Amino acid sequence: MRALYVAASGMSAQQTRIDTVANNLANTSTTAFKKSRGAFQDTFYQELATGSRGTRADLGGGVQLAGLEKDHTMGSMRETGNPLDVALEGPGMITVVGVDGRDYYTRDGAFRLDSEGQLVTAAGLHVAGDIVIPEDTETLSIAQDGTVSAVIAGDTQPTVLGQLEIVTFTNPSGLQAEGGNLYSATVSSGDAVLDYDNQTLVNQAQLEGSNVDVAEELIELVMAQRSYELNSKVVQAADEAMQVATNLRR
Amino acid sequence: MGQELYAALSGAYTSLRRLDTVATNLANANTTAYKGQRLTLEATGADGAYARIAEGLYDHSDGALQSTDHPTDVALQGPGWLAVDDGDGMLLTRDGRLRPAPDGTLTAPGGRPVLGQNGTIVVPPGETVRIESDGTVVASESGVLDRLRLVQADASPLGGNLWTPDGPVLDAPEGELALVPGALEGSNVDPMRAMVELVEASRTFEAFQKAMQASDESDQRLNELGRS
């Protein structure tokens, strides 16, 4: 019974959808979280019969997951009043250096200072560019191009301390989510390219919210549950058909 | 043993294949640009007493549009396909989840290059790309790269949301095929209709089973007649 296996593939696809919704919903208030969506495609086809006039009938093998893709649309911006917070407007990402020394990319701009005054992420990873904020800084400003400057006590003119390394990717959907709001470049995303022409603007004292829309997720959940049920009905029908066939011989 | 037993068997067999088809449709109720399938039957045998599968027919009506806001997602509305490069030949798809590969080539799902008017489309490194409603592919700095090639052809499904052309591939006439950027085409499987087909296929199968049993019983009676 082909139908049994086909329905099983359908149920497994719907299960993936439900798992994805669960993860999205769990991250509705995660800074700069990007929701995921499963992309599905049909599997192989097998020739079933050829009609008398040369017409053909193929039978499909079910459904498979083509990939889980991050939706990189922007989340909503909210003011925080913290001069160390930044939100990105546009496709770019901020480069940070991981504990393994490799570059990672994030849109979570909830930065703070470590014990040496260096700009770090909430998890304590160094922001690329080794930006150190002097202790006697009076006002800190981060310009829209990512330049960090400070007015130091006693000075009247601001001193440039460094610049956030804003990068873009040819295919952001191909970035690998590493957890902790970090992403890493993959073969699929392409290499990070410095955002020379400022496609991305840096907004100080703001943070980007999650782009998960709760209502949309709930609809997705309902649809996935119903589709799961429909596929389970096929399992039932195939099972009954087998029972009927078995009862041929009494 | 009468021929009615085998006639009923052919009916039972075709109902099970219809069940398989409904299963495939329902499993793909969430597959991008999936086209529902049904089987047509024809009479066969000397006096047309047997049923056999004649053809798999695809419902090529448009699936519902799903907005994604992704700059390189496109949905097709109307009859036709996006052209996909397959080395020496061409494949077709309506799954418009187009993405640049590492070398910048704009690819269709499955990784094969999607074709523009001038062949494959390569996005210059470091540039982002978007597709507009007339099918032009625009890079952030280099501007217009090419225009997606929209074609029409009869086709059979290959799997992976790709189709193989059965005959000549022609460029889609202006205005027949619309392209919606920032959206994907959903599956056109109607779950309600699929459930009705499921019930119908199972009940038909049961009816043929009853016919086979009846044929068996009458054969049995015939045997008993001979004995008395």
Short mmCIF file of C-alpha atoms in Angstrom, two decimals:
data_model
loop_
_atom_site.label_atom_id
_atom_site.label_comp_id
_atom_site.label_asym_id
_atom_site.label_seq_id
_atom_site.Cartn_x
_atom_site.Cartn_y
_atom_site.Cartn_z
CA MET A 1 0.00 0.00 0.00
CA ARG A 2 1.77 3.08 -1.31
CA ALA A 3 -0.84 5.34 0.31
CA LEU A 4 0.40 4.41 3.81
CA TYR A 5 3.94 5.61 3.16
CA VAL A 6 2.77 8.67 1.28
CA ALA A 7 0.53 9.64 4.20
CA ALA A 8 3.40 9.01 6.62
CA SER A 9 5.57 11.47 4.66
CA GLY A 10 2.71 13.98 4.88
CA MET A 11 2.39 13.54 8.64
CA SER A 12 6.11 13.96 9.12
CA ALA A 13 6.06 17.17 7.04
CA GLN A 14 3.26 18.58 9.18
CA GLN A 15 5.19 17.61 12.32
CA THR A 16 8.14 19.68 11.06
CA ARG A 17 5.77 22.59 10.49
CA ILE A 18 4.47 22.33 14.07
CA ASP A 19 8.03 22.17 15.45
CA THR A 20 8.94 25.29 13.48
CA VAL A 21 5.91 27.17 14.79
CA ALA A 22 6.83 26.13 18.34
CA ASN A 23 10.33 27.55 17.96
CA ASN A 24 9.03 30.77 16.40
CA LEU A 25 6.45 31.28 19.14
CA ALA A 26 9.04 30.65 21.85
CA ASN A 27 11.07 33.53 20.40
CA THR A 28 8.41 36.22 20.08
CA SER A 29 10.35 38.49 22.41
CA THR A 30 13.89 37.52 21.42
CA THR A 31 15.86 40.56 20.19
CA ALA A 32 16.23 40.55 16.37
CA PHE A 33 14.91 36.96 16.10
CA LYS A 34 14.12 35.83 12.57
CA LYS A 35 11.28 33.36 12.14
CA SER A 36 11.75 30.12 10.19
CA ARG A 37 9.48 28.47 7.68
CA GLY A 38 9.69 25.00 6.22
CA ALA A 39 9.68 24.74 2.44
CA PHE A 40 8.20 21.54 1.06
CA GLN A 41 8.44 19.80 -2.29
CA ASP A 42 7.00 16.69 -3.89
CA THR A 43 9.20 13.58 -4.08
CA PHE A 44 9.88 11.20 -6.97
CA TYR A 45 7.21 10.07 -9.42
CA GLN A 46 6.86 6.52 -10.69
CA GLU A 47 5.21 5.51 -13.90
CA LEU A 48 2.04 3.66 -12.98
CA ALA A 49 0.46 2.83 -16.33
CA THR A 50 0.32 3.80 -19.96
CA GLY A 51 -3.16 4.24 -21.40
CA SER A 52 -4.31 2.77 -24.71
CA ARG A 53 -3.66 6.07 -26.51
CA GLY A 54 -0.14 6.43 -25.17
CA THR A 55 -1.15 8.68 -22.31
CA ARG A 56 0.73 8.26 -19.07
CA ALA A 57 -0.13 8.10 -15.40
CA ASP A 58 2.55 8.75 -12.80
CA LEU A 59 2.15 8.17 -9.11
CA GLY A 60 3.87 10.47 -6.64
CA GLY A 61 5.80 9.24 -3.62
CA GLY A 62 4.71 11.92 -1.14
CA VAL A 63 6.28 15.04 0.25
CA GLN A 64 9.70 16.01 1.61
CA LEU A 65 11.25 18.96 3.37
CA ALA A 66 13.17 21.11 0.89
CA GLY A 67 14.69 23.18 3.66
CA LEU A 68 14.01 25.40 6.63
CA GLU A 69 14.48 29.00 5.70
CA LYS A 70 14.90 32.04 7.91
CA ASP A 71 12.71 34.97 7.00
CA HIS A 72 15.04 37.98 7.22
CA THR A 73 12.39 40.69 7.16
CA MET A 74 12.93 43.36 9.80
CA GLY A 75 11.35 43.23 13.22
CA SER A 76 9.81 46.32 14.78
CA MET A 77 12.12 48.90 16.37
CA ARG A 78 11.74 49.99 19.95
CA GLU A 79 13.44 52.79 21.84
CA THR A 80 15.49 51.71 24.84
CA GLY A 81 17.25 54.93 25.82
CA ASN A 82 20.46 52.96 26.35
CA PRO A 83 23.28 54.59 24.30
CA LEU A 84 24.97 51.19 23.89
CA ASP A 85 21.95 49.65 22.11
CA VAL A 86 21.82 49.69 18.33
CA ALA A 87 19.21 48.51 15.86
CA LEU A 88 19.95 47.97 12.18
CA GLU A 89 17.67 49.27 9.48
CA GLY A 90 18.36 47.44 6.22
CA PRO A 91 19.85 44.10 5.24
CA GLY A 92 23.19 44.33 7.10
CA MET A 93 24.55 42.49 10.11
CA ILE A 94 27.15 43.42 12.74
CA THR A 95 30.33 41.34 12.86
CA VAL A 96 31.32 39.93 16.25
CA VAL A 97 34.22 37.68 17.15
CA GLY A 98 33.31 34.33 18.67
CA VAL A 99 35.19 32.59 21.48
CA ASP A 100 36.72 30.36 18.77
CA GLY A 101 38.16 33.46 17.04
CA ARG A 102 35.88 33.11 14.03
CA ASP A 103 33.59 35.86 12.79
CA TYR A 104 29.90 35.65 13.59
CA TYR A 105 27.14 37.99 12.54
CA THR A 106 24.24 39.39 14.52
CA ARG A 107 21.48 41.95 14.39
CA ASP A 108 21.10 41.87 18.16
CA GLY A 109 22.64 45.21 19.10
CA ALA A 110 22.12 44.97 22.87
CA PHE A 111 25.78 45.78 23.55
CA ARG A 112 27.50 46.52 26.83
CA LEU A 113 31.04 47.07 28.06
CA ASP A 114 33.35 44.46 29.54
CA SER A 115 35.73 45.14 32.45
CA GLU A 116 38.26 46.76 30.07
CA GLY A 117 35.68 49.06 28.55
CA GLN A 118 35.51 47.13 25.28
CA LEU A 119 32.20 46.92 23.39
CA VAL A 120 30.81 43.37 23.70
CA THR A 121 27.53 41.58 22.96
CA ALA A 122 25.12 40.62 25.72
CA ALA A 123 26.87 37.24 25.82
CA GLY A 124 30.28 38.92 26.19
CA LEU A 125 31.63 38.37 22.66
CA HIS A 126 33.84 41.16 21.30
CA VAL A 127 32.28 43.37 18.67
CA ALA A 128 34.64 43.39 15.66
CA GLY A 129 36.80 46.50 15.46
CA ASP A 130 38.01 46.34 19.08
CA ILE A 131 36.12 49.43 20.14
CA VAL A 132 37.18 50.53 23.62
CA ILE A 133 35.16 53.21 25.36
CA PRO A 134 37.32 55.31 27.73
CA GLU A 135 36.17 55.42 31.34
CA ASP A 136 35.78 59.20 31.44
CA THR A 137 33.43 59.33 28.48
CA GLU A 138 30.68 61.92 28.89
CA THR A 139 28.52 61.22 25.85
CA LEU A 140 28.74 58.26 23.51
CA SER A 141 27.29 58.49 20.06
CA ILE A 142 26.96 55.88 17.35
CA ALA A 143 26.37 57.41 13.93
CA GLN A 144 24.12 55.88 11.26
CA ASP A 145 27.15 54.52 9.40
CA GLY A 146 28.26 52.71 12.59
CA THR A 147 31.01 55.15 13.63
CA VAL A 148 31.36 55.14 17.41
CA SER A 149 32.58 58.40 18.90
CA ALA A 150 32.72 59.82 22.39
CA VAL A 151 33.13 63.18 24.04
CA ILE A 152 35.70 62.63 26.74
CA ALA A 153 35.63 64.67 29.92
CA GLY A 154 37.47 67.96 29.43
CA ASP A 155 37.14 67.84 25.62
CA THR A 156 34.61 69.72 23.55
CA GLN A 157 35.06 67.76 20.31
CA PRO A 158 34.10 64.07 20.04
CA THR A 159 36.86 61.49 19.46
CA VAL A 160 36.25 58.69 16.94
CA LEU A 161 36.78 55.35 18.69
CA GLY A 162 36.06 52.97 15.84
CA GLN A 163 33.36 51.72 13.52
CA LEU A 164 30.97 48.79 13.72
CA GLU A 165 31.72 46.30 10.96
CA ILE A 166 28.44 46.12 9.04
CA VAL A 167 28.32 43.39 6.40
CA THR A 168 25.79 42.07 3.90
CA PHE A 169 25.32 38.68 2.26
CA THR A 170 24.27 37.76 -1.24
CA ASN A 171 21.85 35.17 0.15
CA PRO A 172 20.98 35.95 3.80
CA SER A 173 18.50 33.05 3.85
CA GLY A 174 21.51 30.74 3.60
CA LEU A 175 23.07 31.94 6.88
CA GLN A 176 23.46 29.32 9.57
CA ALA A 177 21.73 30.21 12.84
CA GLU A 178 24.16 29.39 15.64
CA GLY A 179 21.93 30.20 18.61
CA GLY A 180 22.52 33.13 20.94
CA ASN A 181 21.22 35.42 18.14
CA LEU A 182 24.38 34.69 16.14
CA TYR A 183 24.70 33.60 12.54
CA SER A 184 27.66 32.25 10.62
CA ALA A 185 28.42 32.43 6.91
CA THR A 186 27.95 29.23 4.88
CA VAL A 187 28.61 28.17 1.30
CA SER A 188 24.97 28.94 0.63
CA SER A 189 24.96 32.46 2.13
CA GLY A 190 28.20 33.50 0.42
CA ASP A 191 30.97 35.44 2.17
CA ALA A 192 30.35 38.55 4.22
CA VAL A 193 30.85 41.74 2.20
CA LEU A 194 31.41 45.09 3.91
CA ASP A 195 28.40 47.32 3.47
CA TYR A 196 30.36 50.13 1.81
CA ASP A 197 27.46 52.03 0.35
CA ASN A 198 25.49 52.11 3.61
CA GLN A 199 22.47 50.07 2.59
CA THR A 200 22.11 49.58 6.31
CA LEU A 201 21.57 52.36 8.81
CA VAL A 202 22.53 52.06 12.46
CA ASN A 203 20.05 53.51 14.92
CA GLN A 204 21.43 54.23 18.37
CA ALA A 205 19.42 53.61 21.56
CA GLN A 206 17.02 51.26 19.79
CA LEU A 207 16.67 47.50 19.55
CA GLU A 208 15.10 45.39 16.82
CA GLY A 209 12.29 43.13 18.01
CA SER A 210 11.48 39.62 16.84
CA ASN A 211 9.76 39.40 13.44
CA VAL A 212 7.40 36.66 14.63
CA ASP A 213 3.74 37.53 14.14
CA VAL A 214 1.81 35.57 16.76
CA ALA A 215 -1.48 35.54 14.83
CA GLU A 216 0.28 34.24 11.72
CA GLU A 217 1.96 31.48 13.75
CA LEU A 218 -1.33 30.41 15.31
CA ILE A 219 -2.91 30.12 11.86
CA GLU A 220 0.09 28.12 10.70
CA LEU A 221 -0.35 25.87 13.74
CA VAL A 222 -4.05 25.27 13.06
CA MET A 223 -3.34 24.52 9.40
CA ALA A 224 -0.54 22.10 10.28
CA GLN A 225 -2.70 20.29 12.83
CA ARG A 226 -5.57 19.91 10.38
CA SER A 227 -3.28 18.73 7.59
CA TYR A 228 -1.79 16.20 10.00
CA GLU A 229 -5.29 14.91 10.72
CA LEU A 230 -6.14 14.70 7.01
CA ASN A 231 -3.05 12.59 6.40
CA SER A 232 -3.94 10.37 9.34
CA LYS A 233 -7.35 9.77 7.72
CA VAL A 234 -5.50 8.45 4.67
CA VAL A 235 -3.63 6.01 6.91
CA GLN A 236 -6.98 4.89 8.29
CA ALA A 237 -8.49 4.49 4.82
CA ALA A 238 -5.48 2.50 3.59
CA ASP A 239 -5.65 0.31 6.67
CA GLU A 240 -9.35 -0.35 6.13
CA ALA A 241 -8.74 -1.19 2.48
CA MET A 242 -6.16 -3.77 3.55
CA GLN A 243 -8.63 -5.21 6.03
CA VAL A 244 -11.27 -5.46 3.31
CA ALA A 245 -8.76 -7.22 1.06
CA THR A 246 -7.87 -9.63 3.85
CA ASN A 247 -11.55 -10.49 4.36
CA LEU A 248 -11.85 -11.68 0.77
CA ARG A 249 -10.94 -15.17 1.92
CA ARG A 250 -13.23 -16.23 4.75
CA MET B 1 -14.63 -19.05 -12.18
CA GLY B 2 -16.34 -16.36 -14.20
CA GLN B 3 -14.73 -13.35 -15.77
CA GLU B 4 -16.72 -11.17 -13.35
CA LEU B 5 -14.21 -12.09 -10.63
CA TYR B 6 -11.40 -10.60 -12.68
CA ALA B 7 -13.50 -7.64 -13.76
CA ALA B 8 -14.10 -6.89 -10.08
CA LEU B 9 -10.37 -7.35 -9.39
CA SER B 10 -9.47 -4.76 -12.05
CA GLY B 11 -11.94 -2.38 -10.40
CA ALA B 12 -10.48 -3.02 -6.94
CA TYR B 13 -6.95 -2.44 -8.26
CA THR B 14 -7.83 0.89 -9.88
CA SER B 15 -9.63 2.08 -6.72
CA LEU B 16 -6.49 1.42 -4.68
CA ARG B 17 -4.39 3.44 -7.14
CA ARG B 18 -6.92 6.26 -6.81
CA LEU B 19 -6.46 6.02 -3.06
CA ASP B 20 -2.68 6.35 -3.56
CA THR B 21 -3.23 9.44 -5.71
CA VAL B 22 -5.45 11.09 -3.10
CA ALA B 23 -2.76 10.28 -0.50
CA THR B 24 -0.14 12.05 -2.63
CA ASN B 25 -2.40 15.06 -3.07
CA LEU B 26 -3.13 15.35 0.65
CA ALA B 27 0.53 14.89 1.59
CA ASN B 28 1.31 17.82 -0.71
CA ALA B 29 -1.46 20.13 0.51
CA ASN B 30 1.30 22.45 1.76
CA THR B 31 3.82 22.02 -1.05
CA THR B 32 4.72 25.18 -2.97
CA ALA B 33 2.99 25.31 -6.38
CA TYR B 34 1.91 21.64 -6.17
CA LYS B 35 -0.66 20.62 -8.78
CA GLY B 36 -3.32 18.11 -7.72
CA GLN B 37 -3.53 14.93 -9.72
CA ARG B 38 -6.32 12.50 -10.54
CA LEU B 39 -6.43 9.29 -12.53
CA THR B 40 -8.80 8.67 -15.39
CA LEU B 41 -9.89 5.11 -16.16
CA GLU B 42 -10.78 3.42 -19.40
CA ALA B 43 -12.59 0.21 -20.31
CA THR B 44 -10.50 -2.58 -21.69
CA GLY B 45 -10.87 -6.27 -22.61
CA ALA B 46 -12.85 -7.85 -25.45
CA ASP B 47 -16.22 -6.56 -24.26
CA GLY B 48 -14.95 -3.67 -22.22
CA ALA B 49 -15.57 -5.49 -18.94
CA TYR B 50 -12.31 -4.52 -17.27
CA ALA B 51 -11.12 -1.17 -15.99
CA ARG B 52 -7.60 0.14 -16.38
CA ILE B 53 -5.80 3.39 -15.70
CA ALA B 54 -5.77 5.61 -18.76
CA GLU B 55 -4.06 8.79 -17.73
CA GLY B 56 -2.88 10.94 -14.86
CA LEU B 57 -4.44 14.37 -15.23
CA TYR B 58 -3.04 17.41 -13.45
CA ASP B 59 -5.18 20.26 -12.29
CA HIS B 60 -3.20 23.25 -13.53
CA SER B 61 -5.34 25.87 -11.82
CA ASP B 62 -3.47 28.46 -9.76
CA GLY B 63 -2.80 27.78 -6.08
CA ALA B 64 -3.53 30.50 -3.53
CA LEU B 65 -0.92 33.26 -3.23
CA GLN B 66 1.08 33.29 -0.01
CA SER B 67 2.81 36.55 0.76
CA THR B 68 6.40 36.14 1.94
CA ASP B 69 7.85 39.65 1.31
CA HIS B 70 11.10 37.95 0.31
CA PRO B 71 12.73 40.07 -2.44
CA THR B 72 13.52 37.04 -4.62
CA ASP B 73 10.31 35.03 -4.16
CA VAL B 74 7.97 35.04 -7.12
CA ALA B 75 4.58 33.45 -7.69
CA LEU B 76 3.17 32.74 -11.13
CA GLN B 77 -0.49 33.37 -11.88
CA GLY B 78 -1.82 31.90 -15.08
CA PRO B 79 -0.63 29.05 -17.28
CA GLY B 80 3.13 28.72 -17.64
CA TRP B 81 6.44 28.06 -15.98
CA LEU B 82 9.79 29.48 -14.97
CA ALA B 83 12.55 27.98 -17.12
CA VAL B 84 15.29 26.07 -15.30
CA ASP B 85 18.64 25.13 -16.83
CA ASP B 86 19.40 21.41 -16.65
CA GLY B 87 22.73 21.22 -18.50
CA ASP B 88 21.72 20.05 -21.96
CA GLY B 89 17.99 20.48 -21.48
CA MET B 90 15.39 22.57 -19.77
CA LEU B 91 13.22 21.84 -16.76
CA LEU B 92 10.20 23.78 -15.60
CA THR B 93 8.99 24.94 -12.20
CA ARG B 94 6.40 27.19 -10.63
CA ASP B 95 8.15 27.15 -7.25
CA GLY B 96 9.53 30.69 -7.30
CA ARG B 97 11.82 30.46 -4.28
CA LEU B 98 14.78 31.83 -6.24
CA ARG B 99 18.08 32.24 -4.39
CA PRO B 100 21.60 33.25 -5.38
CA ALA B 101 24.10 30.37 -5.16
CA PRO B 102 27.58 30.98 -3.61
CA ASP B 103 28.92 32.03 -7.02
CA GLY B 104 26.01 34.47 -7.43
CA THR B 105 24.00 32.40 -9.92
CA LEU B 106 20.29 32.81 -9.27
CA THR B 107 18.95 29.29 -8.72
CA ALA B 108 15.58 27.59 -8.52
CA PRO B 109 14.77 25.16 -5.67
CA GLY B 110 17.07 22.16 -6.05
CA GLY B 111 20.03 24.36 -7.00
CA ARG B 112 19.70 24.46 -10.79
CA PRO B 113 20.07 27.92 -12.39
CA VAL B 114 16.88 29.72 -13.33
CA LEU B 115 16.94 31.12 -16.86
CA GLY B 116 16.56 34.72 -17.94
CA GLN B 117 16.22 36.07 -21.47
CA ASN B 118 20.02 35.83 -21.85
CA GLY B 119 20.64 32.52 -20.09
CA THR B 120 21.66 32.15 -16.45
CA ILE B 121 21.55 35.20 -14.19
CA VAL B 122 24.60 35.98 -12.05
CA VAL B 123 24.35 38.41 -9.13
CA PRO B 124 27.60 40.41 -8.70
CA PRO B 125 29.35 39.62 -5.38
CA GLY B 126 28.20 41.57 -2.34
CA GLU B 127 25.06 42.91 -3.97
CA THR B 128 21.54 42.13 -2.89
CA VAL B 129 18.97 41.36 -5.52
CA ARG B 130 15.22 41.75 -5.99
CA ILE B 131 12.71 40.72 -8.63
CA GLU B 132 10.07 43.10 -9.96
CA SER B 133 6.59 42.37 -11.24
CA ASP B 134 7.66 42.40 -14.90
CA GLY B 135 10.25 39.71 -14.07
CA THR B 136 13.30 41.95 -14.19
CA VAL B 137 16.03 40.97 -11.77
CA VAL B 138 17.54 44.07 -10.21
CA ALA B 139 20.83 44.13 -8.27
CA SER B 140 21.40 46.76 -5.58
CA GLU B 141 24.21 48.51 -7.49
CA SER B 142 24.52 47.06 -10.99
CA GLY B 143 20.83 47.66 -11.71
CA VAL B 144 18.86 45.45 -14.11
CA LEU B 145 20.63 42.13 -14.69
CA ASP B 146 18.09 40.31 -16.85
CA ARG B 147 14.42 39.41 -17.08
CA LEU B 148 13.11 35.99 -16.01
CA ARG B 149 12.14 33.76 -18.89
CA LEU B 150 8.49 32.69 -18.66
CA VAL B 151 7.48 29.76 -20.83
CA GLN B 152 4.53 27.53 -21.63
CA ALA B 153 4.69 23.80 -22.30
CA ASP B 154 2.97 20.50 -21.52
CA ALA B 155 4.90 18.79 -18.77
CA SER B 156 5.11 15.79 -16.47
CA PRO B 157 6.18 16.03 -12.83
CA LEU B 158 9.71 15.04 -11.95
CA GLY B 159 9.59 15.61 -8.17
CA GLY B 160 11.33 18.34 -6.19
CA ASN B 161 8.74 20.79 -7.60
CA LEU B 162 10.31 20.40 -11.05
CA TRP B 163 8.59 19.30 -14.24
CA THR B 164 9.93 17.83 -17.47
CA PRO B 165 8.58 19.33 -20.69
CA ASP B 166 6.69 16.79 -22.85
CA GLY B 167 6.78 18.84 -26.02
CA PRO B 168 8.05 22.13 -27.39
CA VAL B 169 8.73 24.93 -24.89
CA LEU B 170 7.41 28.28 -26.08
CA ASP B 171 7.83 31.75 -24.58
CA ALA B 172 4.66 32.73 -22.73
CA PRO B 173 2.63 35.31 -24.68
CA GLU B 174 2.55 38.77 -23.12
CA GLY B 175 -0.26 39.18 -20.60
CA GLU B 176 -1.20 35.50 -20.17
CA LEU B 177 1.14 34.82 -17.32
CA ALA B 178 1.50 37.25 -14.44
CA LEU B 179 4.35 37.33 -11.97
CA VAL B 180 3.80 38.36 -8.36
CA PRO B 181 7.00 39.32 -6.50
CA GLY B 182 7.31 38.78 -2.76
CA ALA B 183 4.90 35.85 -2.80
CA LEU B 184 4.78 32.13 -3.45
CA GLU B 185 2.06 30.04 -5.04
CA GLY B 186 0.48 27.56 -2.63
CA SER B 187 -0.65 24.03 -3.39
CA ASN B 188 -3.93 23.84 -5.32
CA VAL B 189 -5.10 20.74 -3.45
CA ASP B 190 -8.51 21.30 -1.91
CA PRO B 191 -8.60 19.17 1.27
CA MET B 192 -12.40 18.95 1.21
CA ARG B 193 -12.45 17.59 -2.31
CA ALA B 194 -9.55 15.24 -1.52
CA MET B 195 -11.45 13.80 1.46
CA VAL B 196 -14.50 13.17 -0.73
CA GLU B 197 -12.25 11.39 -3.23
CA LEU B 198 -10.71 9.39 -0.40
CA VAL B 199 -14.12 8.22 0.84
CA GLU B 200 -15.19 7.45 -2.70
CA ALA B 201 -12.07 5.41 -3.49
CA SER B 202 -12.35 3.38 -0.26
CA ARG B 203 -16.06 2.70 -0.73
CA THR B 204 -15.57 1.71 -4.37
CA PHE B 205 -12.83 -0.67 -3.27
CA GLU B 206 -15.23 -2.21 -0.73
CA ALA B 207 -17.93 -2.57 -3.37
CA PHE B 208 -15.54 -4.47 -5.65
CA GLN B 209 -14.54 -6.68 -2.73
CA LYS B 210 -18.25 -7.51 -2.25
CA ALA B 211 -18.52 -8.27 -5.97
CA MET B 212 -15.53 -10.61 -5.73
CA GLN B 213 -17.12 -12.36 -2.74
CA ALA B 214 -20.44 -12.69 -4.57
CA SER B 215 -18.65 -14.18 -7.55
CA ASP B 216 -16.88 -16.60 -5.21
CA GLU B 217 -20.20 -17.57 -3.59
CA SER B 218 -21.93 -18.22 -6.89
CA ASP B 219 -19.00 -20.39 -7.99
CA GLN B 220 -19.37 -22.29 -4.72
CA ARG B 221 -23.11 -22.84 -5.33
CA LEU B 222 -22.30 -24.09 -8.83
CA ASN B 223 -19.92 -26.64 -7.33
CA GLU B 224 -22.58 -27.80 -4.84
CA LEU B 225 -25.12 -28.15 -7.68
CA GLY B 226 -22.81 -30.56 -9.43
CA ARG B 227 -22.59 -32.72 -6.29
CA SER B 228 -26.31 -33.27 -5.62
#
